[in-house]
Coordinates of C-alpha atoms in Angstrom, one line a residue:
M13 CA 0.0 0.0 0.0
P14 CA 1.3 3.5 -0.8
T15 CA 2.0 5.7 2.2
E16 CA 0.9 9.3 2.5
N17 CA 4.3 10.5 1.4
S18 CA 4.4 8.3 -1.6
E19 CA 5.8 10.0 -4.7
E20 CA 4.3 7.4 -7.1
D21 CA 2.2 8.8 -10.0
P22 CA -1.5 8.1 -9.3
S23 CA -2.0 7.1 -12.9
E24 CA 0.6 4.3 -12.4
L25 CA -1.4 3.0 -9.4
L26 CA -4.6 3.2 -11.3
E27 CA -3.0 1.2 -14.2
L28 CA -1.9 -1.4 -11.7
R29 CA -5.3 -1.8 -10.2
N30 CA -7.0 -2.1 -13.6
R31 CA -4.5 -4.6 -15.1
F32 CA -7.0 -7.5 -14.8
A33 CA -10.1 -5.5 -15.5
G34 CA -10.3 -6.9 -19.0
L35 CA -10.7 -10.4 -17.8
T36 CA -14.1 -12.0 -17.6
V37 CA -15.0 -14.6 -15.0
Y38 CA -17.3 -17.3 -16.3
E39 CA -19.3 -19.6 -14.0
P40 CA -19.7 -23.3 -15.1
S41 CA -23.1 -24.0 -16.7
S42 CA -25.8 -26.0 -14.9
K43 CA -25.6 -28.6 -17.7
F44 CA -21.9 -29.1 -16.9
L45 CA -22.5 -29.2 -13.2
N46 CA -25.4 -31.7 -13.5
A47 CA -23.7 -34.0 -16.1
P48 CA -23.5 -37.7 -15.1
D49 CA -20.2 -39.2 -14.2
F50 CA -18.2 -40.7 -17.0
E51 CA -18.7 -44.5 -17.1
R52 CA -15.5 -46.4 -17.5
P53 CA -15.3 -49.4 -19.9
K54 CA -16.2 -52.6 -18.2
K55 CA -14.4 -55.9 -18.6
T56 CA -16.0 -58.1 -21.2
Q57 CA -17.7 -61.2 -19.9
N58 CA -15.5 -64.3 -19.8
D59 CA -12.5 -62.2 -20.7
D60 CA -9.5 -63.6 -18.8
V61 CA -6.8 -61.8 -20.7
K62 CA -4.2 -59.9 -18.6
Y63 CA -2.2 -57.1 -20.2
E64 CA 1.3 -56.6 -18.9
S65 CA 4.2 -54.5 -20.2
E66 CA 6.8 -56.5 -22.2
V67 CA 9.8 -57.5 -20.1
M68 CA 13.0 -56.3 -21.9
N69 CA 15.3 -59.3 -21.4
S70 CA 16.5 -60.3 -24.8
L71 CA 20.2 -60.3 -25.7
E72 CA 19.6 -57.2 -27.9
D73 CA 18.1 -55.5 -24.9
A74 CA 21.1 -56.4 -22.8
F75 CA 23.5 -55.0 -25.3
F76 CA 21.5 -51.8 -25.7
A77 CA 21.4 -51.3 -21.9
L78 CA 25.1 -52.0 -21.6
T79 CA 26.0 -49.7 -24.4
A80 CA 23.8 -46.9 -23.0
L81 CA 25.3 -47.4 -19.6
I82 CA 28.9 -47.3 -20.9
N83 CA 28.2 -44.2 -22.9
D84 CA 27.0 -42.5 -19.7
M85 CA 30.0 -43.8 -17.8
N86 CA 32.3 -42.4 -20.4
E87 CA 30.5 -39.0 -20.2
V88 CA 30.9 -39.0 -16.4
K89 CA 34.6 -40.0 -16.8
A90 CA 35.2 -37.1 -19.1
H91 CA 33.8 -34.7 -16.6
I92 CA 35.9 -36.2 -13.9
R93 CA 39.1 -35.6 -16.0
Y94 CA 37.9 -32.0 -16.5
L95 CA 37.6 -31.5 -12.8
W96 CA 41.1 -32.8 -12.1
A97 CA 42.5 -30.8 -15.0
S98 CA 40.9 -27.7 -13.5
Y99 CA 42.4 -28.6 -10.1
V100 CA 45.9 -28.6 -11.7
T101 CA 45.3 -25.1 -13.1
G102 CA 44.2 -23.9 -9.6
N103 CA 40.5 -23.4 -10.5
F104 CA 39.2 -26.0 -8.0
D105 CA 40.1 -27.1 -4.5
V106 CA 41.3 -30.7 -4.1
T107 CA 38.6 -31.5 -1.6
A108 CA 35.8 -30.3 -3.8
V109 CA 37.1 -32.3 -6.8
A110 CA 37.6 -35.4 -4.6
V111 CA 34.1 -35.3 -3.2
A112 CA 32.6 -34.6 -6.7
T113 CA 34.6 -37.6 -8.1
N114 CA 33.5 -40.0 -5.4
T115 CA 29.9 -38.8 -5.8
A116 CA 30.1 -39.4 -9.5
I117 CA 31.3 -43.0 -9.0
D118 CA 28.5 -43.6 -6.5
L119 CA 26.0 -42.2 -9.1
V120 CA 27.3 -44.6 -11.7
R121 CA 27.1 -47.4 -9.2
N122 CA 23.4 -46.6 -8.7
L123 CA 22.9 -46.6 -12.5
M124 CA 24.4 -50.1 -12.7
E125 CA 22.0 -51.6 -10.3
D126 CA 19.2 -51.7 -12.9
V127 CA 21.5 -53.1 -15.7
E128 CA 23.5 -55.8 -13.9
P129 CA 20.6 -58.3 -13.5
L130 CA 20.0 -58.2 -17.2
L131 CA 23.7 -58.8 -17.8
E132 CA 23.7 -61.7 -15.5
A133 CA 20.9 -63.3 -17.4
H134 CA 23.1 -63.4 -20.5
G135 CA 26.3 -64.8 -19.1
G136 CA 27.5 -62.2 -16.7
L137 CA 29.6 -59.0 -16.8
K138 CA 32.8 -60.6 -18.2
K139 CA 31.1 -62.3 -21.1
M140 CA 29.0 -59.2 -22.0
L141 CA 32.1 -56.9 -21.9
T142 CA 34.1 -59.3 -24.0
Q143 CA 31.4 -59.5 -26.6
L144 CA 30.9 -55.7 -26.6
H145 CA 34.7 -55.3 -27.0
A146 CA 34.6 -57.7 -30.0
M147 CA 31.8 -55.7 -31.5
H148 CA 33.8 -52.5 -31.2
C149 CA 36.9 -54.2 -32.8
M150 CA 34.8 -55.4 -35.7
M151 CA 33.5 -51.8 -36.2
E152 CA 37.1 -50.7 -36.3
G153 CA 37.8 -53.2 -39.1
M154 CA 39.0 -56.3 -37.3
S155 CA 38.1 -59.7 -38.8
P156 CA 36.5 -62.4 -36.6
E157 CA 39.4 -64.7 -37.4
E158 CA 41.8 -62.3 -36.0
M159 CA 39.8 -61.8 -32.8
L160 CA 39.4 -65.5 -32.3
S161 CA 43.0 -66.4 -32.9
S162 CA 44.8 -68.4 -30.2
N163 CA 46.1 -66.6 -27.2
A164 CA 44.2 -63.4 -28.3
W165 CA 43.2 -62.5 -24.8
H166 CA 46.5 -63.3 -23.1
P167 CA 48.8 -60.4 -23.8
D168 CA 51.8 -61.8 -21.9
D169 CA 51.9 -64.7 -24.5
D170 CA 52.1 -62.5 -27.5
G171 CA 54.3 -59.8 -29.0
P172 CA 53.6 -56.0 -29.3
S173 CA 51.5 -56.7 -32.4
S174 CA 49.1 -59.0 -30.5
F175 CA 45.3 -58.5 -30.7
V176 CA 45.0 -57.2 -27.2
Y177 CA 47.7 -54.5 -27.7
K178 CA 46.4 -53.4 -31.0
T179 CA 42.9 -52.9 -29.6
Y180 CA 43.8 -51.6 -26.2
D181 CA 42.2 -48.2 -26.7
Q182 CA 38.9 -50.0 -27.4
A183 CA 39.5 -52.2 -24.4
E184 CA 39.8 -49.1 -22.1
V185 CA 36.6 -47.6 -23.6
T186 CA 34.6 -50.8 -23.1
Y187 CA 36.2 -51.3 -19.6
I188 CA 37.3 -54.9 -20.4
A189 CA 40.9 -53.9 -19.8
A190 CA 40.2 -52.7 -16.2
Y191 CA 37.9 -55.7 -15.6
Q192 CA 40.6 -58.2 -16.6
M193 CA 43.2 -56.5 -14.3
I194 CA 40.8 -56.8 -11.3
D195 CA 39.7 -60.3 -12.2
S196 CA 43.3 -61.5 -12.4
F197 CA 44.0 -60.0 -9.0
T198 CA 40.8 -61.6 -7.5
A199 CA 42.1 -65.0 -8.5
V200 CA 45.0 -64.8 -6.1
L201 CA 43.1 -63.4 -3.1
V202 CA 43.2 -65.7 -0.1
P203 CA 40.9 -64.9 2.9
G204 CA 42.9 -63.4 5.8
Q205 CA 45.9 -62.6 3.7
V206 CA 47.0 -59.5 1.8
P207 CA 48.9 -60.2 -1.4
L208 CA 52.4 -58.6 -1.2
Y209 CA 54.5 -58.3 -4.4
K210 CA 58.2 -57.7 -4.8
E211 CA 58.7 -54.0 -5.5
G212 CA 58.9 -53.4 -9.2
M213 CA 57.6 -56.8 -10.1
Y214 CA 55.1 -55.3 -12.5
G215 CA 57.4 -52.5 -13.6
Y216 CA 57.2 -48.8 -12.9
F217 CA 55.1 -45.9 -14.2
D218 CA 56.8 -42.7 -15.2
P219 CA 54.5 -39.8 -14.4
E220 CA 56.5 -37.5 -16.6
S221 CA 55.6 -39.6 -19.7
D222 CA 52.6 -38.9 -21.9
H223 CA 50.3 -42.0 -21.6
S224 CA 48.1 -40.9 -24.6
Q225 CA 51.0 -41.2 -27.0
K226 CA 52.1 -44.7 -26.0
T227 CA 51.5 -48.0 -27.8
G228 CA 48.9 -50.5 -26.7
K229 CA 51.6 -52.6 -25.0
Q230 CA 53.0 -49.6 -23.2
K231 CA 49.5 -48.6 -22.0
F232 CA 48.9 -52.1 -20.7
E233 CA 52.2 -52.1 -18.8
D234 CA 51.4 -48.6 -17.3
N235 CA 48.0 -49.8 -16.1
R236 CA 49.5 -53.0 -14.6
A237 CA 52.3 -51.1 -12.9
L238 CA 49.8 -48.8 -11.3
L239 CA 46.9 -51.1 -10.4
M240 CA 48.7 -54.2 -9.0
P241 CA 50.6 -52.4 -6.2
F242 CA 47.6 -50.1 -5.5
F243 CA 45.4 -53.2 -5.1
T244 CA 47.8 -54.3 -2.3
E245 CA 47.4 -50.8 -0.6
L246 CA 43.6 -51.1 -0.8
M247 CA 43.5 -54.6 0.6
T248 CA 45.8 -53.5 3.5
V249 CA 43.4 -50.7 4.3
I250 CA 40.4 -53.1 4.3
D251 CA 42.1 -55.2 6.9
L252 CA 42.9 -52.2 9.2
H253 CA 40.6 -51.5 12.0
G254 CA 39.4 -47.9 12.5
W255 CA 40.3 -46.6 9.0
L256 CA 38.7 -43.1 8.7
V257 CA 38.0 -42.6 5.0
Q258 CA 36.5 -44.9 2.5
D259 CA 36.1 -44.1 -1.2
E260 CA 34.1 -46.2 -3.8
F261 CA 37.3 -48.0 -4.9
I262 CA 38.0 -49.3 -1.3
R263 CA 34.3 -50.2 -0.9
G264 CA 34.4 -52.1 -4.2
M265 CA 37.5 -54.0 -3.3
E266 CA 36.1 -55.0 0.0
E267 CA 33.1 -56.4 -1.8
V268 CA 35.5 -58.3 -4.1
Q269 CA 37.3 -59.8 -1.1
K270 CA 34.0 -61.0 0.4
T271 CA 32.3 -62.3 -2.7
K272 CA 35.2 -63.2 -5.1
K273 CA 33.1 -61.5 -7.8
V274 CA 34.0 -58.3 -9.6
P275 CA 31.1 -55.7 -9.5
F276 CA 30.9 -53.3 -12.4
Y277 CA 31.3 -50.2 -10.3
V278 CA 34.7 -51.2 -9.0
V279 CA 35.8 -51.6 -12.6
F280 CA 34.7 -48.0 -13.2
A281 CA 36.5 -46.9 -10.1
A282 CA 39.7 -48.5 -11.2
Q283 CA 39.5 -46.8 -14.6
V284 CA 38.8 -43.5 -12.9
F285 CA 41.9 -44.0 -10.7
L286 CA 44.0 -44.6 -13.9
D287 CA 42.5 -41.6 -15.7
I288 CA 43.2 -39.3 -12.7
T289 CA 46.8 -40.5 -12.6
Y290 CA 47.4 -39.9 -16.3
Q291 CA 45.6 -36.5 -16.1
L292 CA 47.7 -35.2 -13.3
G293 CA 51.0 -36.6 -14.6
P294 CA 53.9 -35.0 -12.8
N295 CA 51.4 -33.4 -10.3
I296 CA 50.2 -36.8 -9.1
E297 CA 51.6 -36.2 -5.5
R298 CA 50.4 -32.6 -5.2
P299 CA 47.1 -33.6 -3.5
F300 CA 49.1 -35.6 -0.9
T301 CA 51.4 -32.6 -0.3
E302 CA 48.4 -30.3 0.2
M303 CA 46.8 -32.9 2.5
T304 CA 49.8 -33.2 4.8
A305 CA 50.4 -29.4 4.9
H306 CA 46.8 -28.7 5.9
M307 CA 46.6 -31.5 8.4
R308 CA 49.9 -30.2 10.0
F309 CA 48.3 -26.8 10.3
I310 CA 45.2 -28.2 12.0
E311 CA 47.5 -30.2 14.4
I312 CA 49.5 -27.1 15.3
D313 CA 46.4 -25.0 15.8
I314 CA 45.0 -27.6 18.3
M315 CA 48.3 -27.6 20.2
E316 CA 48.3 -23.8 20.3
H317 CA 44.7 -23.9 21.6
F318 CA 45.7 -26.1 24.5
K319 CA 48.7 -24.0 25.2
F320 CA 46.8 -20.7 25.3
H321 CA 43.9 -22.1 27.3
A322 CA 46.0 -24.0 29.8
N323 CA 44.8 -21.8 32.6
L324 CA 41.6 -20.5 31.0
K325 CA 38.4 -22.3 31.8
I326 CA 34.7 -21.5 31.3
D327 CA 31.5 -23.4 32.0
H328 CA 30.4 -23.4 28.4
W329 CA 33.4 -25.5 27.4
P330 CA 33.6 -28.7 29.5
A331 CA 36.5 -31.1 29.5
S332 CA 34.7 -33.5 27.3
N333 CA 35.0 -31.0 24.4
D334 CA 38.7 -30.9 24.8
E335 CA 38.7 -34.6 24.4
V336 CA 37.2 -34.1 21.0
L337 CA 40.1 -32.0 20.0
R338 CA 42.6 -34.5 21.4
Q339 CA 40.9 -37.3 19.4
L340 CA 41.1 -35.2 16.2
R341 CA 44.8 -34.6 16.8
A342 CA 45.3 -38.3 17.6
H343 CA 43.7 -39.2 14.2
I344 CA 46.0 -36.8 12.4
R345 CA 49.0 -38.4 14.1
Y346 CA 47.6 -41.8 13.1
I347 CA 47.6 -40.9 9.4
D348 CA 51.0 -39.2 9.7
N349 CA 52.5 -42.4 11.1
D350 CA 51.5 -44.3 7.9
P351 CA 49.5 -47.2 9.4
V352 CA 49.2 -48.9 6.0
R353 CA 53.0 -49.2 5.6
A354 CA 53.4 -50.3 9.2
A355 CA 51.0 -53.1 8.7
Q356 CA 52.7 -54.3 5.6
K357 CA 56.1 -54.2 7.3
K358 CA 54.7 -56.4 10.1
W359 CA 53.4 -59.0 7.6
L360 CA 56.7 -59.0 5.8
R361 CA 58.6 -59.5 9.0
D362 CA 56.3 -62.4 9.9
L363 CA 57.1 -64.0 6.6
R364 CA 60.8 -63.3 7.1
A365 CA 60.8 -61.5 3.8
D366 CA 62.9 -58.5 2.7
I367 CA 61.3 -55.1 3.4
P368 CA 61.8 -52.8 0.5
E369 CA 62.6 -49.2 1.0
I370 CA 59.8 -47.2 -0.6
A371 CA 58.3 -43.7 0.0
S372 CA 55.9 -43.4 2.9
H373 CA 52.2 -43.0 2.5
R374 CA 52.1 -44.7 -0.9
L375 CA 48.3 -45.0 -0.7
F376 CA 47.9 -41.3 -0.6
R377 CA 50.7 -40.5 -3.0
M378 CA 49.1 -42.8 -5.6
S379 CA 45.5 -41.7 -5.1
P380 CA 44.6 -38.0 -5.3
L381 CA 41.0 -39.0 -4.6
I382 CA 41.8 -40.6 -1.2
S383 CA 44.1 -37.7 -0.3
G384 CA 41.3 -35.2 -1.1
L385 CA 38.6 -37.2 0.8
T386 CA 40.9 -37.5 3.8
L387 CA 41.6 -33.8 3.8
F388 CA 37.9 -33.1 3.5
H389 CA 37.2 -35.4 6.5
F390 CA 39.7 -33.6 8.8
R391 CA 38.6 -30.1 7.5
A392 CA 35.0 -30.9 8.3
R393 CA 35.8 -32.1 11.8
Y394 CA 38.1 -29.1 12.4
H395 CA 35.3 -26.8 11.2
D396 CA 32.7 -28.3 13.5
V397 CA 34.8 -28.2 16.7
G398 CA 36.2 -24.8 15.8
H399 CA 32.7 -23.4 15.4
A400 CA 31.7 -24.8 18.7
L401 CA 34.8 -23.4 20.4
A402 CA 34.2 -19.9 18.9
N403 CA 30.6 -20.0 20.1
A404 CA 31.5 -21.1 23.6
W405 CA 34.0 -18.3 24.1
G406 CA 32.2 -15.7 22.1
S407 CA 35.3 -14.8 20.2
I408 CA 33.8 -13.9 16.9
Q409 CA 30.6 -12.4 18.3
Y410 CA 32.4 -10.0 20.7
C411 CA 34.8 -8.9 17.9
Q412 CA 31.9 -8.4 15.6
H413 CA 30.1 -6.2 18.1
L414 CA 33.3 -4.1 18.8
Y415 CA 34.0 -3.8 15.1
V416 CA 30.5 -2.5 14.3
A417 CA 30.6 -0.1 17.2
L418 CA 34.0 1.4 16.2
Q419 CA 32.7 1.8 12.6
Q420 CA 30.0 4.1 14.0
F421 CA 32.4 6.3 16.1
V422 CA 35.7 6.2 14.3
P423 CA 35.5 7.8 10.8
G424 CA 37.7 6.3 8.2
M425 CA 38.5 3.2 10.2
A426 CA 40.1 0.4 8.2
R427 CA 37.9 -2.4 7.0
W428 CA 38.2 -6.0 8.3
P429 CA 37.0 -8.1 5.4
D430 CA 36.6 -11.3 7.5
L431 CA 34.2 -9.6 9.9
D432 CA 32.4 -7.9 7.0
L433 CA 31.4 -11.4 5.9
A434 CA 30.7 -12.7 9.4

């Protein structure tokens, strides 16, 4: 409603009031209101026919569903590579990219739940991926005789011109390459034991090299050199009690250990792991470096808090709250002490095997995703306890009140951007 001091033009107010004046309101007719209810068609006498939607379970339906799913998976994978490329250029934070990546893998896992029963009805995931890969190769000009040649699916038995190496790009797109890596690892799993390999047994990956420019044989060797030792790291984590962070790859390998079957989503997680590694290249350990630096900052801040408040106590901050801070610091120390490597050294000593000298925290160095999720975990806990601490002591509120008061009475006072946003 306009006030008495309103400066609006009366003609504008009149126009506003009459905006709907041209509309006419019509009442429904009595014929319409008194019309009988519509009679639905009745079932014909002695008609026992039941109409149901057709179940899509033919082989063609299975291939269509698998192709559509893989197309979606490749789209998601392309977006994941874009996120990590943007992280390298400084556009995104590692925790945001890691959370987005893990969420994307979880989304794909949910998509797979509707398709996997259909694949199982036609021989299972391995058979369907193999046939789909063969179809892709035929579309690329391969002959059926060449694809069915002896030892075609055993790259170790053939030279660099073998079928597997020549079609390795298609094998990565159809995920049969990652599936075979995990399937071969699953075959050697023994309950209660973690497979430990001699360092360098499967070669080494050079992060300075350009994976996209390599031959099929070289790409296969890169994938094997990365995945086989990383599988050992994941299986070690699964056997550790009290591990703090779990991504979809760890979750999938835990399912592999229990069921001895390879779920499709762990194949996707493995391929994403490889893609991130090749995307980051020489920056592969940067997320680990950021994680350790930020966790060290959190630990020092907690120590400074206890030092400053050694003789300062208030009723709003009981001793139980300090225990939360001590537990947070203890968990940071737990990660800093590299429990994965400690467990592996213990197992090697029990086997009286040589303990190779390798860099600490290999799990985090190899997986930017796990480094980012771990940093997110500690940042979230640090934020929650820090917010509770600030509210208990009133640190931010009192500074805000003083800052606002000084702005009123001290002309030209310097701005404090943090409090302007508080």
